[in-house]
Amino acid sequence: MASPIGFLIMLILTIIVLVFLIMKINLHPTFALFLVGLGFSLCLGFSFVESLTTLTGGFGSTMTSLGVPIMLGAILAMGVQDTGAAKSIANFFIRLFHGKNLELAPALTAYIVSIPVFGDITTILTSNIANVLSKRKHISMSKMAAFTQAGLNLTHAVVPPTPGILAVSIMLGADLGMTISWGIVISLAALMLTWVALRKWTEKEWIEPVPEVVAEIQETESDRVEDILIRGEDLPGTLPAFLTILIPVVLIAGSSFINMCVAEDAAIRNWTAIFGDKIVALGLGVIYTMLLGCFHQKAVRKSDRDSTHKEQEKFHDILLNSWIARGCEVALPALLITSMGGAFSAVIKSAPAIDGLASMIVESGIPGLLVPFLISAIMMAAVGSATTAGITAAGVVLPMMGTLGITPVATTLAIGAGSILFNYMNNSGFWVISRFFNLNLKQGIKYITVPCGVSSLMCFILIAIFTSIGIM
């Protein structure tokens, strides 16, 4: 087996090979991830059979956890599109921002939604808003993707009750209320600082919105709010439109907060376990959106006809067949790539050298606050999961809490910030965002990896400032 340094070198070389296969050879990402995962496992000293077992296990476990939620989210996205809900939501943000800086609309939506909701689902729920506003005001999807994914990753990483950072705060004995409060302050400030730093850079490359999502949207050059508003017949009101997203969000969030506040033997937990489940919550969101469609049949028929180039004779065929078929067609590539990314991640996680690499950092004598941040960042680079990276880093840091010289809250938030520093191809969210924001691999690295890294560093700098002046 490789030493920690040897493991790090092999991991870097493997990533270079992966990028080469996808970008230069034009090999499909699913098969490229399989090949580099197999090769990396063999280089680590595992047998061919062990390597295949690890890969298929990682693929299957990722598909098991993500398959149904992503499909339901994609079906919900079709309903949000056909009912006109996406247009109504976009109009709300056009009014809110007076037609300016509209890339912040999906970014702030994702920032809020991602606190309780699984990141890939947040991507799907906010991608329609981003695509519609991109087309309406001719804003590149590079700009939309950069700040939407930064918003969702920041709260996912540092604001409980997101499961990963919640587990870290409990493990380290951090006060949960203080962690939530400081997490919101730091992550929101980091998002805005990232936006200020990168907004000009992200608009230099033009990337089209997803054609299927914006087929009916017309572009406008006017800056007047009334001219920017998206017109359409039979559009739902703002509240009914937002409920397509709020129903799953409130159910999942409510479950998290109730479980956090009530005793483990409380009867209400039986209900939150059901309605707070991501599959049930998304399923209820789909059912509500289908009912909304029944009240806006004219808009639904027109949108489905434009998307499929077919006229459905019976209206229920649109809801029960067309939405599902179109949603699965959108979800399938993301599912395959995401699951194979999970397979690659499983190979990396199986390497014994990961723990040794973390120990080397601890023994190097670097400043206390950097230790949890860097360990979490290395875990993220290795395993491709912010939750796994954070929990693993907490386990490594916990025995050193007495010598680090920083508070449990600062340690918790430093781990959270580090867990999003390296967001790249071994993270399932990288592929989901790329798919729904119309990015290729090169563009994904530019507009997902780079902004996420910048927002991670912004978080760490803010934590360091507040820690140094003694208020955290």
Coordinates of N, CA, C and O in Angstrom, one line a residue, residues 40 54 78 81 98 112 126 145 190 211 217 294 307 381 422 441:
F40 N -6.7 3.4 -10.4 CA -6.3 3.9 -9.1 C -6.3 2.8 -8.1 O -5.4 2.7 -7.2
T54 N -15.2 -2.9 -5.0 CA -15.3 -1.6 -4.4 C -16.0 -0.6 -5.4 O -16.9 0.2 -4.9
M78 N -40.0 19.4 -14.2 CA -40.9 19.4 -15.4 C -42.2 20.1 -15.0 O -42.7 20.9 -15.8
Q81 N -41.8 23.8 -14.6 CA -41.7 24.4 -15.9 C -43.0 24.5 -16.6 O -43.4 25.6 -17.1
H98 N -35.4 44.6 -8.5 CA -35.6 45.7 -9.4 C -34.9 45.5 -10.8 O -34.4 46.4 -11.4
I112 N -30.9 29.4 1.0 CA -31.9 29.1 2.0 C -32.3 27.7 2.0 O -32.4 27.0 3.0
T126 N -33.6 24.8 -7.9 CA -33.2 26.2 -8.3 C -32.7 26.3 -9.7 O -32.6 27.4 -10.2
A145 N -24.4 29.5 -12.5 CA -23.9 28.3 -11.8 C -22.9 28.7 -10.7 O -23.0 28.1 -9.6
A190 N -19.6 35.4 3.3 CA -18.7 34.7 2.3 C -19.3 34.7 1.0 O -18.6 34.9 -0.1
P211 N -31.6 24.3 -23.2 CA -32.7 24.6 -24.2 C -34.0 24.1 -23.8 O -35.0 24.8 -24.1
I217 N -39.2 31.0 -23.3 CA -38.8 32.3 -22.7 C -38.1 33.1 -23.8 O -37.3 32.7 -24.5
C294 N -53.5 20.9 -12.8 CA -55.0 20.8 -13.1 C -55.7 22.1 -13.2 O -56.7 22.3 -13.9
S307 N -42.4 21.1 -25.7 CA -41.3 20.3 -25.3 C -41.3 19.0 -26.0 O -40.2 18.5 -26.4
A381 N -11.1 16.4 -0.7 CA -10.4 16.0 -1.9 C -10.3 14.5 -2.1 O -10.3 14.1 -3.2
F422 N -12.2 21.8 -1.9 CA -11.9 21.1 -3.2 C -13.2 20.4 -3.7 O -13.5 19.2 -3.3
L441 N -17.1 19.7 -18.7 CA -16.1 19.5 -17.6 C -15.2 20.7 -17.3 O -15.1 21.1 -16.2

